[in-house]
C-alpha cells in the first residue's frame, strides 16, 4: 500500500491539513533557527529543506486519500452489482431487495436521464422505482461534492464541464417534475 500503514480516511485528511500548516510555517522556523545561530547558517547559504519535503509528504497523502475514496466507491458499486434476488424455495416468490437503490445508482452511473424523463410515470419504465425527490437529493450531493473536491485534488482531472452542465440541467428538470406533480 505505497509504504503507508492502514490509516483511516479521516486521519489521512488530518495529516494533509497538518502538513499544509507545517509547510506554511517553515519560513518562520527557518528564520528562527538562523537567528539562533547568529546568522552563521545564512552566511554559508544553508536553509531548511522542510517545505519541499512536506510538499512531497502531502502529495503522497493526497494520493492515498484519492485511492481510499476510490476503494469506498468500488465497495458501494460491488454491493449494487450483487444479485439481490431471493431464491425460489418452498413457494416463496422472488421481493427484489434494494431495487430502489439499485435503479437509482444505475441511473446515476449510466447517466440515462433522457430515458428516465421520457418513461417517467410508466409502470414498465426502466427506472420506475426512482422518485424524482431521491434522484434530486443524489444529484445535489454530487454537485456539492464536485465543488468540495478541488482543494485536495487540484492536480487530478476535474470533471468535464459537460458533466457539470448535465447535472445542473438534470437538477432543474427534476425540480420541475417535482413541482408539476405537486401542482397536479
PDB file of C-alpha atoms in Angstrom:
ATOM      1  CA  UNK A   1       0.000   0.000   0.000  1.00  0.00           C
ATOM      2  CA  UNK A   2       2.612   2.546  -1.110  1.00  0.00           C
ATOM      3  CA  UNK A   3       4.509   2.349   2.168  1.00  0.00           C
ATOM      4  CA  UNK A   4       1.540   3.569   4.228  1.00  0.00           C
ATOM      5  CA  UNK A   5       0.169   1.577   7.110  1.00  0.00           C
ATOM      6  CA  UNK A   6      -3.594   1.103   7.135  1.00  0.00           C
ATOM      7  CA  UNK A   7      -4.752   4.570   8.102  1.00  0.00           C
ATOM      8  CA  UNK A   8      -8.368   5.710   8.352  1.00  0.00           C
ATOM      9  CA  UNK A   9      -9.511   8.261   5.791  1.00  0.00           C
ATOM     10  CA  UNK A  10     -10.157  10.985   8.376  1.00  0.00           C
ATOM     11  CA  UNK A  11      -6.625  10.567   9.740  1.00  0.00           C
ATOM     12  CA  UNK A  12      -5.219  10.977   6.228  1.00  0.00           C
ATOM     13  CA  UNK A  13      -7.206  14.168   5.728  1.00  0.00           C
ATOM     14  CA  UNK A  14      -5.905  15.494   9.055  1.00  0.00           C
ATOM     15  CA  UNK A  15      -2.317  14.625   8.064  1.00  0.00           C
ATOM     16  CA  UNK A  16      -2.832  16.521   4.803  1.00  0.00           C
ATOM     17  CA  UNK A  17      -4.098  19.586   6.677  1.00  0.00           C
ATOM     18  CA  UNK A  18      -1.303  19.408   9.245  1.00  0.00           C
ATOM     19  CA  UNK A  19       1.443  19.144   6.629  1.00  0.00           C
ATOM     20  CA  UNK A  20      -0.013  22.146   4.813  1.00  0.00           C
ATOM     21  CA  UNK A  21       0.146  24.197   8.039  1.00  0.00           C
ATOM     22  CA  UNK A  22       3.670  22.970   8.771  1.00  0.00           C
ATOM     23  CA  UNK A  23       4.733  23.802   5.244  1.00  0.00           C
ATOM     24  CA  UNK A  24       3.384  27.337   5.649  1.00  0.00           C
ATOM     25  CA  UNK A  25       5.207  27.778   8.967  1.00  0.00           C
ATOM     26  CA  UNK A  26       8.613  26.584   7.698  1.00  0.00           C
ATOM     27  CA  UNK A  27       9.890  30.054   6.688  1.00  0.00           C
ATOM     28  CA  UNK A  28       9.309  31.262  10.257  1.00  0.00           C
ATOM     29  CA  UNK A  29      11.116  28.247  11.696  1.00  0.00           C
ATOM     30  CA  UNK A  30      13.935  28.800   9.226  1.00  0.00           C
ATOM     31  CA  UNK A  31      14.300  32.445  10.277  1.00  0.00           C
ATOM     32  CA  UNK A  32      14.203  31.466  13.958  1.00  0.00           C
ATOM     33  CA  UNK A  33      16.982  28.913  13.530  1.00  0.00           C
ATOM     34  CA  UNK A  34      19.076  31.411  11.584  1.00  0.00           C
ATOM     35  CA  UNK A  35      18.611  33.955  14.369  1.00  0.00           C
ATOM     36  CA  UNK A  36      19.629  31.375  16.989  1.00  0.00           C
ATOM     37  CA  UNK A  37      22.921  30.622  15.307  1.00  0.00           C
ATOM     38  CA  UNK A  38      23.542  34.345  14.788  1.00  0.00           C
ATOM     39  CA  UNK A  39      23.346  34.276  11.035  1.00  0.00           C
ATOM     40  CA  UNK A  40      26.193  31.784  10.532  1.00  0.00           C
ATOM     41  CA  UNK A  41      23.913  29.463   8.607  1.00  0.00           C
ATOM     42  CA  UNK A  42      22.660  32.299   6.447  1.00  0.00           C
ATOM     43  CA  UNK A  43      26.204  33.358   5.604  1.00  0.00           C
ATOM     44  CA  UNK A  44      27.075  29.950   4.188  1.00  0.00           C
ATOM     45  CA  UNK A  45      23.732  29.679   2.397  1.00  0.00           C
ATOM     46  CA  UNK A  46      22.139  26.729   4.211  1.00  0.00           C
ATOM     47  CA  UNK A  47      18.356  26.726   4.539  1.00  0.00           C
ATOM     48  CA  UNK A  48      15.879  24.146   5.769  1.00  0.00           C
ATOM     49  CA  UNK A  49      14.566  21.687   3.202  1.00  0.00           C
ATOM     50  CA  UNK A  50      11.296  21.246   5.108  1.00  0.00           C
ATOM     51  CA  UNK A  51       8.907  22.926   2.657  1.00  0.00           C
ATOM     52  CA  UNK A  52       9.835  20.695  -0.263  1.00  0.00           C
ATOM     53  CA  UNK A  53       9.859  17.603   1.941  1.00  0.00           C
ATOM     54  CA  UNK A  54       6.422  18.468   3.354  1.00  0.00           C
ATOM     55  CA  UNK A  55       5.048  19.062  -0.153  1.00  0.00           C
ATOM     56  CA  UNK A  56       6.194  15.565  -1.071  1.00  0.00           C
ATOM     57  CA  UNK A  57       4.572  14.065   2.010  1.00  0.00           C
ATOM     58  CA  UNK A  58       1.348  15.958   1.397  1.00  0.00           C
ATOM     59  CA  UNK A  59       1.322  14.772  -2.219  1.00  0.00           C
ATOM     60  CA  UNK A  60       1.675  11.143  -1.092  1.00  0.00           C
ATOM     61  CA  UNK A  61      -1.116  11.572   1.470  1.00  0.00           C
ATOM     62  CA  UNK A  62      -3.403  13.192  -1.145  1.00  0.00           C
ATOM     63  CA  UNK A  63      -2.764  10.238  -3.447  1.00  0.00           C
ATOM     64  CA  UNK A  64      -3.647   7.859  -0.611  1.00  0.00           C
ATOM     65  CA  UNK A  65      -6.859   9.807   0.134  1.00  0.00           C
ATOM     66  CA  UNK A  66      -7.786   9.586  -3.534  1.00  0.00           C
ATOM     67  CA  UNK A  67      -7.128   5.813  -3.519  1.00  0.00           C
ATOM     68  CA  UNK A  68      -9.188   5.289  -0.344  1.00  0.00           C
ATOM     69  CA  UNK A  69     -12.122   7.249  -1.777  1.00  0.00           C
ATOM     70  CA  UNK A  70     -11.982   5.178  -4.955  1.00  0.00           C
ATOM     71  CA  UNK A  71     -11.908   1.991  -2.850  1.00  0.00           C
ATOM     72  CA  UNK A  72     -15.031   3.113  -0.980  1.00  0.00           C
ATOM     73  CA  UNK A  73     -16.808   3.881  -4.252  1.00  0.00           C
ATOM     74  CA  UNK A  74     -15.807   0.461  -5.610  1.00  0.00           C
ATOM     75  CA  UNK A  75     -17.183  -1.198  -2.467  1.00  0.00           C
ATOM     76  CA  UNK A  76     -20.508   0.567  -2.957  1.00  0.00           C
ATOM     77  CA  UNK A  77     -20.625  -0.466  -6.598  1.00  0.00           C
ATOM     78  CA  UNK A  78     -19.824  -4.072  -5.661  1.00  0.00           C
ATOM     79  CA  UNK A  79     -22.879  -4.051  -3.405  1.00  0.00           C
ATOM     80  CA  UNK A  80     -25.009  -2.735  -6.244  1.00  0.00           C
ATOM     81  CA  UNK A  81     -23.860  -5.448  -8.664  1.00  0.00           C
ATOM     82  CA  UNK A  82     -24.636  -8.205  -6.134  1.00  0.00           C
ATOM     83  CA  UNK A  83     -27.502 -10.494  -7.160  1.00  0.00           C
ATOM     84  CA  UNK A  84     -30.134  -9.420  -4.655  1.00  0.00           C
ATOM     85  CA  UNK A  85     -32.763 -11.884  -5.865  1.00  0.00           C
ATOM     86  CA  UNK A  86     -34.298 -14.104  -3.215  1.00  0.00           C
ATOM     87  CA  UNK A  87     -34.032 -17.729  -4.374  1.00  0.00           C
ATOM     88  CA  UNK A  88     -37.301 -19.551  -5.021  1.00  0.00           C
ATOM     89  CA  UNK A  89     -37.861 -22.149  -2.376  1.00  0.00           C
ATOM     90  CA  UNK A  90     -40.927 -23.689  -0.763  1.00  0.00           C
ATOM     91  CA  UNK A  91     -43.349 -21.477  -2.653  1.00  0.00           C
ATOM     92  CA  UNK A  92     -41.505 -18.218  -1.867  1.00  0.00           C
ATOM     93  CA  UNK A  93     -41.866 -15.716  -4.701  1.00  0.00           C
ATOM     94  CA  UNK A  94     -38.824 -13.820  -5.770  1.00  0.00           C
ATOM     95  CA  UNK A  95     -39.184  -9.417  -3.445  1.00  0.00           C
ATOM     96  CA  UNK A  96     -36.241  -7.812  -5.058  1.00  0.00           C
ATOM     97  CA  UNK A  97     -34.146  -6.282  -2.344  1.00  0.00           C
ATOM     98  CA  UNK A  98     -32.779  -2.771  -2.651  1.00  0.00           C
ATOM     99  CA  UNK A  99     -34.466  -2.319  -6.019  1.00  0.00           C
ATOM    100  CA  UNK A 100     -34.977   1.397  -5.476  1.00  0.00           C
ATOM    101  CA  UNK A 101     -31.326   1.895  -4.609  1.00  0.00           C
ATOM    102  CA  UNK A 102     -30.083  -0.212  -7.482  1.00  0.00           C
ATOM    103  CA  UNK A 103     -32.191   1.620 -10.036  1.00  0.00           C
ATOM    104  CA  UNK A 104     -31.085   4.963  -8.631  1.00  0.00           C
ATOM    105  CA  UNK A 105     -27.416   4.007  -8.815  1.00  0.00           C
ATOM    106  CA  UNK A 106     -27.834   2.610 -12.333  1.00  0.00           C
ATOM    107  CA  UNK A 107     -29.472   5.862 -13.399  1.00  0.00           C
ATOM    108  CA  UNK A 108     -26.706   7.983 -11.867  1.00  0.00           C
ATOM    109  CA  UNK A 109     -23.786   5.843 -13.042  1.00  0.00           C
ATOM    110  CA  UNK A 110     -25.095   5.336 -16.594  1.00  0.00           C
ATOM    111  CA  UNK A 111     -26.378   8.907 -16.937  1.00  0.00           C
ATOM    112  CA  UNK A 112     -29.609   7.686 -18.504  1.00  0.00           C
ATOM    113  CA  UNK A 113     -31.531  10.835 -17.680  1.00  0.00           C
ATOM    114  CA  UNK A 114     -33.273  11.040 -21.053  1.00  0.00           C
ATOM    115  CA  UNK A 115     -34.753   7.565 -20.572  1.00  0.00           C
ATOM    116  CA  UNK A 116     -35.773   8.469 -17.013  1.00  0.00           C
ATOM    117  CA  UNK A 117     -37.630  11.618 -18.044  1.00  0.00           C
ATOM    118  CA  UNK A 118     -39.219  10.057 -21.163  1.00  0.00           C
ATOM    119  CA  UNK A 119     -40.526   6.987 -19.311  1.00  0.00           C
ATOM    120  CA  UNK A 120     -41.376   8.688 -16.016  1.00  0.00           C
ATOM    121  CA  UNK A 121     -44.713   7.514 -14.631  1.00  0.00           C
ATOM    122  CA  UNK A 122     -44.904   4.338 -16.711  1.00  0.00           C
ATOM    123  CA  UNK A 123     -45.147   1.096 -14.745  1.00  0.00           C
ATOM    124  CA  UNK A 124     -42.735  -0.735 -17.025  1.00  0.00           C
ATOM    125  CA  UNK A 125     -40.156   2.075 -17.054  1.00  0.00           C
ATOM    126  CA  UNK A 126     -36.537   1.076 -16.557  1.00  0.00           C
ATOM    127  CA  UNK A 127     -36.303   3.391 -13.536  1.00  0.00           C
ATOM    128  CA  UNK A 128     -39.863   3.024 -12.255  1.00  0.00           C
ATOM    129  CA  UNK A 129     -38.745   2.824  -8.628  1.00  0.00           C
ATOM    130  CA  UNK A 130     -36.693   6.041  -8.700  1.00  0.00           C
ATOM    131  CA  UNK A 131     -38.585   9.005  -7.303  1.00  0.00           C
ATOM    132  CA  UNK A 132     -37.667  12.481  -8.533  1.00  0.00           C
ATOM    133  CA  UNK A 133     -37.046  13.516  -4.914  1.00  0.00           C
ATOM    134  CA  UNK A 134     -34.490  10.747  -4.348  1.00  0.00           C
ATOM    135  CA  UNK A 135     -32.792  11.472  -7.662  1.00  0.00           C
ATOM    136  CA  UNK A 136     -32.631  15.198  -6.864  1.00  0.00           C
ATOM    137  CA  UNK A 137     -31.048  14.533  -3.464  1.00  0.00           C
ATOM    138  CA  UNK A 138     -28.286  12.440  -5.059  1.00  0.00           C
ATOM    139  CA  UNK A 139     -27.725  14.898  -7.916  1.00  0.00           C
ATOM    140  CA  UNK A 140     -27.455  17.805  -5.453  1.00  0.00           C
ATOM    141  CA  UNK A 141     -24.952  15.861  -3.331  1.00  0.00           C
ATOM    142  CA  UNK A 142     -22.850  15.066  -6.411  1.00  0.00           C
ATOM    143  CA  UNK A 143     -22.902  18.722  -7.468  1.00  0.00           C
ATOM    144  CA  UNK A 144     -21.889  19.820  -3.955  1.00  0.00           C
ATOM    145  CA  UNK A 145     -19.205  17.143  -3.808  1.00  0.00           C
ATOM    146  CA  UNK A 146     -17.668  18.357  -7.046  1.00  0.00           C
ATOM    147  CA  UNK A 147     -17.260  21.811  -5.512  1.00  0.00           C
ATOM    148  CA  UNK A 148     -15.513  20.425  -2.419  1.00  0.00           C
ATOM    149  CA  UNK A 149     -13.081  18.108  -4.208  1.00  0.00           C
ATOM    150  CA  UNK A 150     -10.943  20.812  -5.786  1.00  0.00           C
ATOM    151  CA  UNK A 151      -8.695  21.869  -2.848  1.00  0.00           C
ATOM    152  CA  UNK A 152      -7.385  18.381  -2.098  1.00  0.00           C
ATOM    153  CA  UNK A 153      -7.094  17.063  -5.613  1.00  0.00           C
ATOM    154  CA  UNK A 154      -6.140  20.098  -7.634  1.00  0.00           C
ATOM    155  CA  UNK A 155      -3.770  18.128  -9.847  1.00  0.00           C
ATOM    156  CA  UNK A 156      -6.329  15.392 -10.523  1.00  0.00           C
ATOM    157  CA  UNK A 157      -8.614  15.674 -13.502  1.00  0.00           C
ATOM    158  CA  UNK A 158     -11.609  17.830 -12.759  1.00  0.00           C
ATOM    159  CA  UNK A 159     -14.992  16.709 -14.014  1.00  0.00           C
ATOM    160  CA  UNK A 160     -15.771  17.773 -17.536  1.00  0.00           C
ATOM    161  CA  UNK A 161     -17.760  20.965 -17.978  1.00  0.00           C
ATOM    162  CA  UNK A 162     -20.330  18.900 -19.866  1.00  0.00           C
ATOM    163  CA  UNK A 163     -20.889  16.737 -16.773  1.00  0.00           C
ATOM    164  CA  UNK A 164     -21.429  19.832 -14.643  1.00  0.00           C
ATOM    165  CA  UNK A 165     -23.853  21.256 -17.192  1.00  0.00           C
ATOM    166  CA  UNK A 166     -25.669  17.918 -17.342  1.00  0.00           C
ATOM    167  CA  UNK A 167     -26.032  17.798 -13.557  1.00  0.00           C
ATOM    168  CA  UNK A 168     -27.283  21.397 -13.498  1.00  0.00           C
ATOM    169  CA  UNK A 169     -29.871  20.633 -16.182  1.00  0.00           C
ATOM    170  CA  UNK A 170     -30.939  17.372 -14.518  1.00  0.00           C
ATOM    171  CA  UNK A 171     -31.408  19.152 -11.178  1.00  0.00           C
ATOM    172  CA  UNK A 172     -33.544  21.796 -12.883  1.00  0.00           C
ATOM    173  CA  UNK A 173     -35.623  19.159 -14.700  1.00  0.00           C
ATOM    174  CA  UNK A 174     -36.110  17.132 -11.506  1.00  0.00           C
ATOM    175  CA  UNK A 175     -37.285  20.240  -9.631  1.00  0.00           C
ATOM    176  CA  UNK A 176     -39.752  20.969 -12.447  1.00  0.00           C
ATOM    177  CA  UNK A 177     -41.008  17.380 -12.340  1.00  0.00           C
ATOM    178  CA  UNK A 178     -41.475  17.566  -8.565  1.00  0.00           C
ATOM    179  CA  UNK A 179     -43.311  20.897  -8.860  1.00  0.00           C
ATOM    180  CA  UNK A 180     -45.531  19.598 -11.682  1.00  0.00           C
ATOM    181  CA  UNK A 181     -46.504  16.550  -9.618  1.00  0.00           C
ATOM    182  CA  UNK A 182     -47.220  18.723  -6.574  1.00  0.00           C
ATOM    183  CA  UNK A 183     -49.456  21.035  -8.611  1.00  0.00           C
ATOM    184  CA  UNK A 184     -51.460  18.248 -10.242  1.00  0.00           C
TER     185      UNK A 184
END
